[in-house]
Amino acid sequence: MKVNFIIQGLPESVEIDGGRYPINWDFRVGIQFEDIMNSDMPDSDKLYRLLRLYYPQIPADLYGAVEQMLWFYRCGEQEQKDEKKERYQCRNSKEPAYSFSQDSAYIYAAFKEQYGIDLTTAESLHWWKFMALFESLGEDTKMSRIMYYRKASTSGMSRDKRAFINEMKKLYKLHSDGAQMTLKQRNQRWKDYVRERYEKKVM
């Protein structure tokens, strides 16, 4: 179940091991999350860079810090066991519909067009608000059309429409440096890494 932030408010801190820790809630941090995730640096370096990015003071309980960071990044959603996707939500998808880095111009234009928000100067835009707005972009925005092209199945389409969609898929194809793990798989690797560190300390 997803947190109803209209009623419960937008979190600016998380609870870890009985204490409250401030968390960097700005939408630009969430965008950097995906940049770091898709970089070629080792997983351990990615993890600690993200922890430094999200926490002004990194909690001693690293396992709890990782879990709460990922919970915050998922906008309060519980981790999905079956990895079901919403309309364009690709945070758990092997074939993403968007890239915050590669699509930055289209995302900027869509927010400006639909909401009148200039993302280059936006202040106090919470990550959860940003994602709610992003996932609600209208079908008339170019960004939404691009995401549709990337995810559309051409099965059952007419020859002409299939040719058009395939051409759009090529035109807007996302570049990848290699095999991408799902967020769920990455989460588990990080949790295993932190758990292994704790076990070594105990031994």
mmCIF file with all atom_site columns, C-alpha atoms in Angstrom:
data_model
loop_
_atom_site.group_PDB
_atom_site.id
_atom_site.type_symbol
_atom_site.label_atom_id
_atom_site.label_alt_id
_atom_site.label_comp_id
_atom_site.label_asym_id
_atom_site.label_entity_id
_atom_site.label_seq_id
_atom_site.pdbx_PDB_ins_code
_atom_site.Cartn_x
_atom_site.Cartn_y
_atom_site.Cartn_z
_atom_site.occupancy
_atom_site.B_iso_or_equiv
_atom_site.pdbx_formal_charge
_atom_site.auth_seq_id
_atom_site.auth_comp_id
_atom_site.auth_asym_id
_atom_site.auth_atom_id
_atom_site.pdbx_PDB_model_num
ATOM 1   C CA . MET A 1 1   ? 0.000  0.000   0.000   1.00 0.00 ? 1   MET A CA 1
ATOM 2   C CA . LYS A 1 2   ? 1.237  3.481   -0.876  1.00 0.00 ? 2   LYS A CA 1
ATOM 3   C CA . VAL A 1 3   ? 1.352  6.258   1.712   1.00 0.00 ? 3   VAL A CA 1
ATOM 4   C CA . ASN A 1 4   ? -1.433 8.834   1.295   1.00 0.00 ? 4   ASN A CA 1
ATOM 5   C CA . PHE A 1 5   ? 0.713  11.954  1.568   1.00 0.00 ? 5   PHE A CA 1
ATOM 6   C CA . ILE A 1 6   ? -2.282 14.271  1.139   1.00 0.00 ? 6   ILE A CA 1
ATOM 7   C CA . ILE A 1 7   ? -3.480 13.125  4.566   1.00 0.00 ? 7   ILE A CA 1
ATOM 8   C CA . GLN A 1 8   ? -0.250 11.989  6.208   1.00 0.00 ? 8   GLN A CA 1
ATOM 9   C CA . GLY A 1 9   ? 2.020  14.691  4.826   1.00 0.00 ? 9   GLY A CA 1
ATOM 10  C CA . LEU A 1 10  ? 5.294  14.512  2.933   1.00 0.00 ? 10  LEU A CA 1
ATOM 11  C CA . PRO A 1 11  ? 8.121  12.913  4.928   1.00 0.00 ? 11  PRO A CA 1
ATOM 12  C CA . GLU A 1 12  ? 11.256 14.914  5.542   1.00 0.00 ? 12  GLU A CA 1
ATOM 13  C CA . SER A 1 13  ? 12.770 12.350  7.893   1.00 0.00 ? 13  SER A CA 1
ATOM 14  C CA . VAL A 1 14  ? 12.704 8.578   8.382   1.00 0.00 ? 14  VAL A CA 1
ATOM 15  C CA . GLU A 1 15  ? 12.700 6.353   11.449  1.00 0.00 ? 15  GLU A CA 1
ATOM 16  C CA . ILE A 1 16  ? 15.697 4.052   11.869  1.00 0.00 ? 16  ILE A CA 1
ATOM 17  C CA . ASP A 1 17  ? 16.398 1.952   14.960  1.00 0.00 ? 17  ASP A CA 1
ATOM 18  C CA . GLY A 1 18  ? 14.045 4.054   17.090  1.00 0.00 ? 18  GLY A CA 1
ATOM 19  C CA . GLY A 1 19  ? 15.481 7.429   16.032  1.00 0.00 ? 19  GLY A CA 1
ATOM 20  C CA . ARG A 1 20  ? 14.444 10.050  13.480  1.00 0.00 ? 20  ARG A CA 1
ATOM 21  C CA . TYR A 1 21  ? 16.919 11.002  10.769  1.00 0.00 ? 21  TYR A CA 1
ATOM 22  C CA . PRO A 1 22  ? 16.470 13.908  8.315   1.00 0.00 ? 22  PRO A CA 1
ATOM 23  C CA . ILE A 1 23  ? 16.466 12.814  4.693   1.00 0.00 ? 23  ILE A CA 1
ATOM 24  C CA . ASN A 1 24  ? 17.196 14.932  1.634   1.00 0.00 ? 24  ASN A CA 1
ATOM 25  C CA . TRP A 1 25  ? 13.762 15.068  0.011   1.00 0.00 ? 25  TRP A CA 1
ATOM 26  C CA . ASP A 1 26  ? 14.459 17.333  -2.979  1.00 0.00 ? 26  ASP A CA 1
ATOM 27  C CA . PHE A 1 27  ? 13.386 15.890  -6.338  1.00 0.00 ? 27  PHE A CA 1
ATOM 28  C CA . ARG A 1 28  ? 16.869 16.385  -7.778  1.00 0.00 ? 28  ARG A CA 1
ATOM 29  C CA . VAL A 1 29  ? 18.197 13.786  -5.331  1.00 0.00 ? 29  VAL A CA 1
ATOM 30  C CA . GLY A 1 30  ? 15.777 11.189  -6.711  1.00 0.00 ? 30  GLY A CA 1
ATOM 31  C CA . ILE A 1 31  ? 16.934 12.018  -10.223 1.00 0.00 ? 31  ILE A CA 1
ATOM 32  C CA . GLN A 1 32  ? 20.559 11.598  -9.149  1.00 0.00 ? 32  GLN A CA 1
ATOM 33  C CA . PHE A 1 33  ? 19.591 8.226   -7.632  1.00 0.00 ? 33  PHE A CA 1
ATOM 34  C CA . GLU A 1 34  ? 18.890 6.834   -11.099 1.00 0.00 ? 34  GLU A CA 1
ATOM 35  C CA . ASP A 1 35  ? 22.050 8.398   -12.543 1.00 0.00 ? 35  ASP A CA 1
ATOM 36  C CA . ILE A 1 36  ? 24.135 6.706   -9.867  1.00 0.00 ? 36  ILE A CA 1
ATOM 37  C CA . MET A 1 37  ? 22.264 3.414   -10.240 1.00 0.00 ? 37  MET A CA 1
ATOM 38  C CA . ASN A 1 38  ? 22.983 3.363   -13.978 1.00 0.00 ? 38  ASN A CA 1
ATOM 39  C CA . SER A 1 39  ? 26.642 4.339   -13.632 1.00 0.00 ? 39  SER A CA 1
ATOM 40  C CA . ASP A 1 40  ? 29.479 1.836   -14.019 1.00 0.00 ? 40  ASP A CA 1
ATOM 41  C CA . MET A 1 41  ? 30.867 2.287   -10.505 1.00 0.00 ? 41  MET A CA 1
ATOM 42  C CA . PRO A 1 42  ? 30.929 -0.764  -8.168  1.00 0.00 ? 42  PRO A CA 1
ATOM 43  C CA . ASP A 1 43  ? 27.776 -1.492  -6.174  1.00 0.00 ? 43  ASP A CA 1
ATOM 44  C CA . SER A 1 44  ? 29.478 -0.703  -2.866  1.00 0.00 ? 44  SER A CA 1
ATOM 45  C CA . ASP A 1 45  ? 30.508 2.747   -4.161  1.00 0.00 ? 45  ASP A CA 1
ATOM 46  C CA . LYS A 1 46  ? 27.001 3.384   -5.461  1.00 0.00 ? 46  LYS A CA 1
ATOM 47  C CA . LEU A 1 47  ? 25.512 2.475   -2.101  1.00 0.00 ? 47  LEU A CA 1
ATOM 48  C CA . TYR A 1 48  ? 27.709 4.780   -0.037  1.00 0.00 ? 48  TYR A CA 1
ATOM 49  C CA . ARG A 1 49  ? 27.395 7.642   -2.501  1.00 0.00 ? 49  ARG A CA 1
ATOM 50  C CA . LEU A 1 50  ? 23.607 7.380   -2.256  1.00 0.00 ? 50  LEU A CA 1
ATOM 51  C CA . LEU A 1 51  ? 23.698 7.210   1.530   1.00 0.00 ? 51  LEU A CA 1
ATOM 52  C CA . ARG A 1 52  ? 25.778 10.390  1.612   1.00 0.00 ? 52  ARG A CA 1
ATOM 53  C CA . LEU A 1 53  ? 23.381 12.013  -0.838  1.00 0.00 ? 53  LEU A CA 1
ATOM 54  C CA . TYR A 1 54  ? 20.231 11.187  1.139   1.00 0.00 ? 54  TYR A CA 1
ATOM 55  C CA . TYR A 1 55  ? 21.408 11.537  4.734   1.00 0.00 ? 55  TYR A CA 1
ATOM 56  C CA . PRO A 1 56  ? 23.020 14.676  6.198   1.00 0.00 ? 56  PRO A CA 1
ATOM 57  C CA . GLN A 1 57  ? 24.163 12.252  8.929   1.00 0.00 ? 57  GLN A CA 1
ATOM 58  C CA . ILE A 1 58  ? 24.435 8.605   7.891   1.00 0.00 ? 58  ILE A CA 1
ATOM 59  C CA . PRO A 1 59  ? 22.826 6.397   10.577  1.00 0.00 ? 59  PRO A CA 1
ATOM 60  C CA . ALA A 1 60  ? 24.954 3.791   12.335  1.00 0.00 ? 60  ALA A CA 1
ATOM 61  C CA . ASP A 1 61  ? 22.361 1.168   11.367  1.00 0.00 ? 61  ASP A CA 1
ATOM 62  C CA . LEU A 1 62  ? 23.331 0.911   7.694   1.00 0.00 ? 62  LEU A CA 1
ATOM 63  C CA . TYR A 1 63  ? 20.869 -1.873  6.959   1.00 0.00 ? 63  TYR A CA 1
ATOM 64  C CA . GLY A 1 64  ? 17.993 0.246   8.279   1.00 0.00 ? 64  GLY A CA 1
ATOM 65  C CA . ALA A 1 65  ? 19.345 3.297   6.455   1.00 0.00 ? 65  ALA A CA 1
ATOM 66  C CA . VAL A 1 66  ? 19.358 1.418   3.135   1.00 0.00 ? 66  VAL A CA 1
ATOM 67  C CA . GLU A 1 67  ? 15.819 0.095   3.666   1.00 0.00 ? 67  GLU A CA 1
ATOM 68  C CA . GLN A 1 68  ? 14.447 3.538   4.562   1.00 0.00 ? 68  GLN A CA 1
ATOM 69  C CA . MET A 1 69  ? 16.290 5.204   1.687   1.00 0.00 ? 69  MET A CA 1
ATOM 70  C CA . LEU A 1 70  ? 14.771 2.741   -0.775  1.00 0.00 ? 70  LEU A CA 1
ATOM 71  C CA . TRP A 1 71  ? 11.325 3.123   0.836   1.00 0.00 ? 71  TRP A CA 1
ATOM 72  C CA . PHE A 1 72  ? 11.615 6.885   0.416   1.00 0.00 ? 72  PHE A CA 1
ATOM 73  C CA . TYR A 1 73  ? 12.756 6.523   -3.190  1.00 0.00 ? 73  TYR A CA 1
ATOM 74  C CA . ARG A 1 74  ? 9.710  4.291   -3.888  1.00 0.00 ? 74  ARG A CA 1
ATOM 75  C CA . CYS A 1 75  ? 7.535  7.136   -2.578  1.00 0.00 ? 75  CYS A CA 1
ATOM 76  C CA . GLY A 1 76  ? 6.299  5.121   0.377   1.00 0.00 ? 76  GLY A CA 1
ATOM 77  C CA . GLU A 1 77  ? 5.309  2.029   -1.584  1.00 0.00 ? 77  GLU A CA 1
ATOM 78  C CA . GLN A 1 78  ? 5.905  -1.366  -0.084  1.00 0.00 ? 78  GLN A CA 1
ATOM 79  C CA . GLU A 1 79  ? 8.395  -3.457  -2.046  1.00 0.00 ? 79  GLU A CA 1
ATOM 80  C CA . GLN A 1 80  ? 6.517  -5.346  -4.755  1.00 0.00 ? 80  GLN A CA 1
ATOM 81  C CA . LYS A 1 81  ? 7.084  -9.103  -4.779  1.00 0.00 ? 81  LYS A CA 1
ATOM 82  C CA . ASP A 1 82  ? 5.656  -9.575  -8.269  1.00 0.00 ? 82  ASP A CA 1
ATOM 83  C CA . GLU A 1 83  ? 7.115  -6.308  -9.612  1.00 0.00 ? 83  GLU A CA 1
ATOM 84  C CA . LYS A 1 84  ? 3.836  -5.178  -11.190 1.00 0.00 ? 84  LYS A CA 1
ATOM 85  C CA . LYS A 1 85  ? 4.158  -1.917  -13.085 1.00 0.00 ? 85  LYS A CA 1
ATOM 86  C CA . GLU A 1 86  ? 1.799  1.035   -13.214 1.00 0.00 ? 86  GLU A CA 1
ATOM 87  C CA . ARG A 1 87  ? 1.165  3.040   -16.372 1.00 0.00 ? 87  ARG A CA 1
ATOM 88  C CA . TYR A 1 88  ? 4.664  4.330   -17.036 1.00 0.00 ? 88  TYR A CA 1
ATOM 89  C CA . GLN A 1 89  ? 6.312  3.496   -13.735 1.00 0.00 ? 89  GLN A CA 1
ATOM 90  C CA . CYS A 1 90  ? 9.518  1.735   -14.689 1.00 0.00 ? 90  CYS A CA 1
ATOM 91  C CA . ARG A 1 91  ? 11.505 1.757   -11.448 1.00 0.00 ? 91  ARG A CA 1
ATOM 92  C CA . ASN A 1 92  ? 11.190 -2.056  -11.304 1.00 0.00 ? 92  ASN A CA 1
ATOM 93  C CA . SER A 1 93  ? 11.334 -2.694  -15.050 1.00 0.00 ? 93  SER A CA 1
ATOM 94  C CA . LYS A 1 94  ? 14.122 -4.317  -17.047 1.00 0.00 ? 94  LYS A CA 1
ATOM 95  C CA . GLU A 1 95  ? 13.033 -2.263  -20.056 1.00 0.00 ? 95  GLU A CA 1
ATOM 96  C CA . PRO A 1 96  ? 12.561 1.272   -18.738 1.00 0.00 ? 96  PRO A CA 1
ATOM 97  C CA . ALA A 1 97  ? 10.177 3.698   -20.380 1.00 0.00 ? 97  ALA A CA 1
ATOM 98  C CA . TYR A 1 98  ? 12.258 6.708   -19.449 1.00 0.00 ? 98  TYR A CA 1
ATOM 99  C CA . SER A 1 99  ? 15.613 7.958   -18.287 1.00 0.00 ? 99  SER A CA 1
ATOM 100 C CA . PHE A 1 100 ? 15.777 11.118  -16.201 1.00 0.00 ? 100 PHE A CA 1
ATOM 101 C CA . SER A 1 101 ? 19.173 11.884  -17.754 1.00 0.00 ? 101 SER A CA 1
ATOM 102 C CA . GLN A 1 102 ? 18.504 11.130  -21.406 1.00 0.00 ? 102 GLN A CA 1
ATOM 103 C CA . ASP A 1 103 ? 14.958 12.506  -21.323 1.00 0.00 ? 103 ASP A CA 1
ATOM 104 C CA . SER A 1 104 ? 15.704 15.605  -19.258 1.00 0.00 ? 104 SER A CA 1
ATOM 105 C CA . ALA A 1 105 ? 14.713 18.038  -22.029 1.00 0.00 ? 105 ALA A CA 1
ATOM 106 C CA . TYR A 1 106 ? 11.420 16.237  -22.714 1.00 0.00 ? 106 TYR A CA 1
ATOM 107 C CA . ILE A 1 107 ? 10.601 16.037  -19.000 1.00 0.00 ? 107 ILE A CA 1
ATOM 108 C CA . TYR A 1 108 ? 11.396 19.711  -18.553 1.00 0.00 ? 108 TYR A CA 1
ATOM 109 C CA . ALA A 1 109 ? 9.147  20.650  -21.485 1.00 0.00 ? 109 ALA A CA 1
ATOM 110 C CA . ALA A 1 110 ? 6.296  18.418  -20.251 1.00 0.00 ? 110 ALA A CA 1
ATOM 111 C CA . PHE A 1 111 ? 6.317  19.956  -16.748 1.00 0.00 ? 111 PHE A CA 1
ATOM 112 C CA . LYS A 1 112 ? 6.473  23.459  -18.211 1.00 0.00 ? 112 LYS A CA 1
ATOM 113 C CA . GLU A 1 113 ? 3.631  22.727  -20.648 1.00 0.00 ? 113 GLU A CA 1
ATOM 114 C CA . GLN A 1 114 ? 1.268  20.874  -18.315 1.00 0.00 ? 114 GLN A CA 1
ATOM 115 C CA . TYR A 1 115 ? 1.965  22.386  -14.888 1.00 0.00 ? 115 TYR A CA 1
ATOM 116 C CA . GLY A 1 116 ? 3.773  25.642  -15.624 1.00 0.00 ? 116 GLY A CA 1
ATOM 117 C CA . ILE A 1 117 ? 6.679  24.392  -13.499 1.00 0.00 ? 117 ILE A CA 1
ATOM 118 C CA . ASP A 1 118 ? 10.225 25.275  -14.529 1.00 0.00 ? 118 ASP A CA 1
ATOM 119 C CA . LEU A 1 119 ? 12.265 22.376  -13.144 1.00 0.00 ? 119 LEU A CA 1
ATOM 120 C CA . THR A 1 120 ? 15.520 24.300  -13.492 1.00 0.00 ? 120 THR A CA 1
ATOM 121 C CA . THR A 1 121 ? 14.385 26.870  -10.921 1.00 0.00 ? 121 THR A CA 1
ATOM 122 C CA . ALA A 1 122 ? 11.812 24.886  -8.920  1.00 0.00 ? 122 ALA A CA 1
ATOM 123 C CA . GLU A 1 123 ? 12.247 25.275  -5.170  1.00 0.00 ? 123 GLU A CA 1
ATOM 124 C CA . SER A 1 124 ? 10.887 23.017  -2.430  1.00 0.00 ? 124 SER A CA 1
ATOM 125 C CA . LEU A 1 125 ? 9.605  20.363  -4.841  1.00 0.00 ? 125 LEU A CA 1
ATOM 126 C CA . HIS A 1 126 ? 9.464  17.131  -2.842  1.00 0.00 ? 126 HIS A CA 1
ATOM 127 C CA . TRP A 1 127 ? 10.490 13.910  -4.600  1.00 0.00 ? 127 TRP A CA 1
ATOM 128 C CA . TRP A 1 128 ? 7.064  12.353  -3.925  1.00 0.00 ? 128 TRP A CA 1
ATOM 129 C CA . LYS A 1 129 ? 5.301  15.371  -5.435  1.00 0.00 ? 129 LYS A CA 1
ATOM 130 C CA . PHE A 1 130 ? 7.583  15.275  -8.457  1.00 0.00 ? 130 PHE A CA 1
ATOM 131 C CA . MET A 1 131 ? 6.855  11.599  -9.103  1.00 0.00 ? 131 MET A CA 1
ATOM 132 C CA . ALA A 1 132 ? 3.096  12.089  -8.655  1.00 0.00 ? 132 ALA A CA 1
ATOM 133 C CA . LEU A 1 133 ? 3.204  14.839  -11.275 1.00 0.00 ? 133 LEU A CA 1
ATOM 134 C CA . PHE A 1 134 ? 5.523  12.880  -13.564 1.00 0.00 ? 134 PHE A CA 1
ATOM 135 C CA . GLU A 1 135 ? 3.368  9.751   -13.503 1.00 0.00 ? 135 GLU A CA 1
ATOM 136 C CA . SER A 1 136 ? 0.283  11.899  -14.247 1.00 0.00 ? 136 SER A CA 1
ATOM 137 C CA . LEU A 1 137 ? 1.622  13.599  -17.360 1.00 0.00 ? 137 LEU A CA 1
ATOM 138 C CA . GLY A 1 138 ? -1.095 13.846  -19.991 1.00 0.00 ? 138 GLY A CA 1
ATOM 139 C CA . GLU A 1 139 ? -0.981 11.766  -23.147 1.00 0.00 ? 139 GLU A CA 1
ATOM 140 C CA . ASP A 1 140 ? -0.655 14.918  -25.232 1.00 0.00 ? 140 ASP A CA 1
ATOM 141 C CA . THR A 1 141 ? 2.808  15.709  -23.880 1.00 0.00 ? 141 THR A CA 1
ATOM 142 C CA . LYS A 1 142 ? 5.725  14.570  -25.996 1.00 0.00 ? 142 LYS A CA 1
ATOM 143 C CA . MET A 1 143 ? 7.265  12.798  -22.998 1.00 0.00 ? 143 MET A CA 1
ATOM 144 C CA . SER A 1 144 ? 4.187  10.605  -22.590 1.00 0.00 ? 144 SER A CA 1
ATOM 145 C CA . ARG A 1 145 ? 4.145  9.782   -26.291 1.00 0.00 ? 145 ARG A CA 1
ATOM 146 C CA . ILE A 1 146 ? 7.822  8.817   -26.156 1.00 0.00 ? 146 ILE A CA 1
ATOM 147 C CA . MET A 1 147 ? 7.183  6.520   -23.180 1.00 0.00 ? 147 MET A CA 1
ATOM 148 C CA . TYR A 1 148 ? 4.285  4.949   -25.062 1.00 0.00 ? 148 TYR A CA 1
ATOM 149 C CA . TYR A 1 149 ? 6.446  4.281   -28.119 1.00 0.00 ? 149 TYR A CA 1
ATOM 150 C CA . ARG A 1 150 ? 9.110  2.586   -26.005 1.00 0.00 ? 150 ARG A CA 1
ATOM 151 C CA . LYS A 1 151 ? 6.703  0.267   -24.221 1.00 0.00 ? 151 LYS A CA 1
ATOM 152 C CA . ALA A 1 152 ? 4.086  -0.311  -26.933 1.00 0.00 ? 152 ALA A CA 1
ATOM 153 C CA . SER A 1 153 ? 3.542  -3.814  -28.245 1.00 0.00 ? 153 SER A CA 1
ATOM 154 C CA . THR A 1 154 ? 3.115  -3.883  -32.023 1.00 0.00 ? 154 THR A CA 1
ATOM 155 C CA . SER A 1 155 ? 1.229  -7.182  -31.919 1.00 0.00 ? 155 SER A CA 1
ATOM 156 C CA . GLY A 1 156 ? -2.033 -6.906  -33.852 1.00 0.00 ? 156 GLY A CA 1
ATOM 157 C CA . MET A 1 157 ? -1.213 -3.513  -35.359 1.00 0.00 ? 157 MET A CA 1
ATOM 158 C CA . SER A 1 158 ? -1.617 -2.782  -39.034 1.00 0.00 ? 158 SER A CA 1
ATOM 159 C CA . ARG A 1 159 ? 1.534  -2.927  -41.135 1.00 0.00 ? 159 ARG A CA 1
ATOM 160 C CA . ASP A 1 160 ? 1.775  0.855   -41.456 1.00 0.00 ? 160 ASP A CA 1
ATOM 161 C CA . LYS A 1 161 ? 1.193  1.526   -37.762 1.00 0.00 ? 161 LYS A CA 1
ATOM 162 C CA . ARG A 1 162 ? 3.651  -1.200  -36.763 1.00 0.00 ? 162 ARG A CA 1
ATOM 163 C CA . ALA A 1 163 ? 6.282  0.318   -39.053 1.00 0.00 ? 163 ALA A CA 1
ATOM 164 C CA . PHE A 1 164 ? 5.673  3.759   -37.542 1.00 0.00 ? 164 PHE A CA 1
ATOM 165 C CA . ILE A 1 165 ? 5.893  2.506   -33.935 1.00 0.00 ? 165 ILE A CA 1
ATOM 166 C CA . ASN A 1 166 ? 9.069  0.548   -34.675 1.00 0.00 ? 166 ASN A CA 1
ATOM 167 C CA . GLU A 1 167 ? 10.606 3.655   -36.250 1.00 0.00 ? 167 GLU A CA 1
ATOM 168 C CA . MET A 1 168 ? 9.710  5.659   -33.126 1.00 0.00 ? 168 MET A CA 1
ATOM 169 C CA . LYS A 1 169 ? 11.207 2.941   -30.929 1.00 0.00 ? 169 LYS A CA 1
ATOM 170 C CA . LYS A 1 170 ? 14.488 3.286   -32.829 1.00 0.00 ? 170 LYS A CA 1
ATOM 171 C CA . LEU A 1 171 ? 14.370 7.077   -32.752 1.00 0.00 ? 171 LEU A CA 1
ATOM 172 C CA . TYR A 1 172 ? 13.799 7.273   -28.982 1.00 0.00 ? 172 TYR A CA 1
ATOM 173 C CA . LYS A 1 173 ? 15.709 4.192   -27.916 1.00 0.00 ? 173 LYS A CA 1
ATOM 174 C CA . LEU A 1 174 ? 17.428 4.521   -24.559 1.00 0.00 ? 174 LEU A CA 1
ATOM 175 C CA . HIS A 1 175 ? 21.162 3.912   -24.531 1.00 0.00 ? 175 HIS A CA 1
ATOM 176 C CA . SER A 1 176 ? 22.474 1.296   -22.163 1.00 0.00 ? 176 SER A CA 1
ATOM 177 C CA . ASP A 1 177 ? 26.056 0.465   -21.226 1.00 0.00 ? 177 ASP A CA 1
ATOM 178 C CA . GLY A 1 178 ? 25.181 -3.112  -20.439 1.00 0.00 ? 178 GLY A CA 1
ATOM 179 C CA . ALA A 1 179 ? 22.740 -5.427  -18.707 1.00 0.00 ? 179 ALA A CA 1
ATOM 180 C CA . GLN A 1 180 ? 20.530 -3.632  -16.210 1.00 0.00 ? 180 GLN A CA 1
ATOM 181 C CA . MET A 1 181 ? 19.304 -5.206  -12.986 1.00 0.00 ? 181 MET A CA 1
ATOM 182 C CA . THR A 1 182 ? 15.856 -4.454  -11.680 1.00 0.00 ? 182 THR A CA 1
ATOM 183 C CA . LEU A 1 183 ? 15.638 -2.186  -8.654  1.00 0.00 ? 183 LEU A CA 1
ATOM 184 C CA . LYS A 1 184 ? 14.439 -5.170  -6.630  1.00 0.00 ? 184 LYS A CA 1
ATOM 185 C CA . GLN A 1 185 ? 17.557 -7.148  -7.546  1.00 0.00 ? 185 GLN A CA 1
ATOM 186 C CA . ARG A 1 186 ? 19.794 -4.165  -6.739  1.00 0.00 ? 186 ARG A CA 1
ATOM 187 C CA . ASN A 1 187 ? 18.026 -3.692  -3.403  1.00 0.00 ? 187 ASN A CA 1
ATOM 188 C CA . GLN A 1 188 ? 18.694 -7.292  -2.437  1.00 0.00 ? 188 GLN A CA 1
ATOM 189 C CA . ARG A 1 189 ? 22.371 -7.074  -3.411  1.00 0.00 ? 189 ARG A CA 1
ATOM 190 C CA . TRP A 1 190 ? 22.825 -3.997  -1.256  1.00 0.00 ? 190 TRP A CA 1
ATOM 191 C CA . LYS A 1 191 ? 21.032 -5.570  1.690   1.00 0.00 ? 191 LYS A CA 1
ATOM 192 C CA . ASP A 1 192 ? 23.156 -8.711  1.363   1.00 0.00 ? 192 ASP A CA 1
ATOM 193 C CA . TYR A 1 193 ? 26.293 -6.567  1.176   1.00 0.00 ? 193 TYR A CA 1
ATOM 194 C CA . VAL A 1 194 ? 25.419 -4.645  4.353   1.00 0.00 ? 194 VAL A CA 1
ATOM 195 C CA . ARG A 1 195 ? 24.405 -7.827  6.184   1.00 0.00 ? 195 ARG A CA 1
ATOM 196 C CA . GLU A 1 196 ? 27.703 -9.480  5.202   1.00 0.00 ? 196 GLU A CA 1
ATOM 197 C CA . ARG A 1 197 ? 29.647 -6.517  6.589   1.00 0.00 ? 197 ARG A CA 1
ATOM 198 C CA . TYR A 1 198 ? 27.841 -6.796  9.915   1.00 0.00 ? 198 TYR A CA 1
ATOM 199 C CA . GLU A 1 199 ? 28.495 -10.544 10.089  1.00 0.00 ? 199 GLU A CA 1
ATOM 200 C CA . LYS A 1 200 ? 32.215 -9.971  9.492   1.00 0.00 ? 200 LYS A CA 1
ATOM 201 C CA . LYS A 1 201 ? 32.330 -7.383  12.288  1.00 0.00 ? 201 LYS A CA 1
ATOM 202 C CA . VAL A 1 202 ? 30.659 -9.796  14.701  1.00 0.00 ? 202 VAL A CA 1
ATOM 203 C CA . MET A 1 203 ? 33.139 -12.556 13.795  1.00 0.00 ? 203 MET A CA 1
#
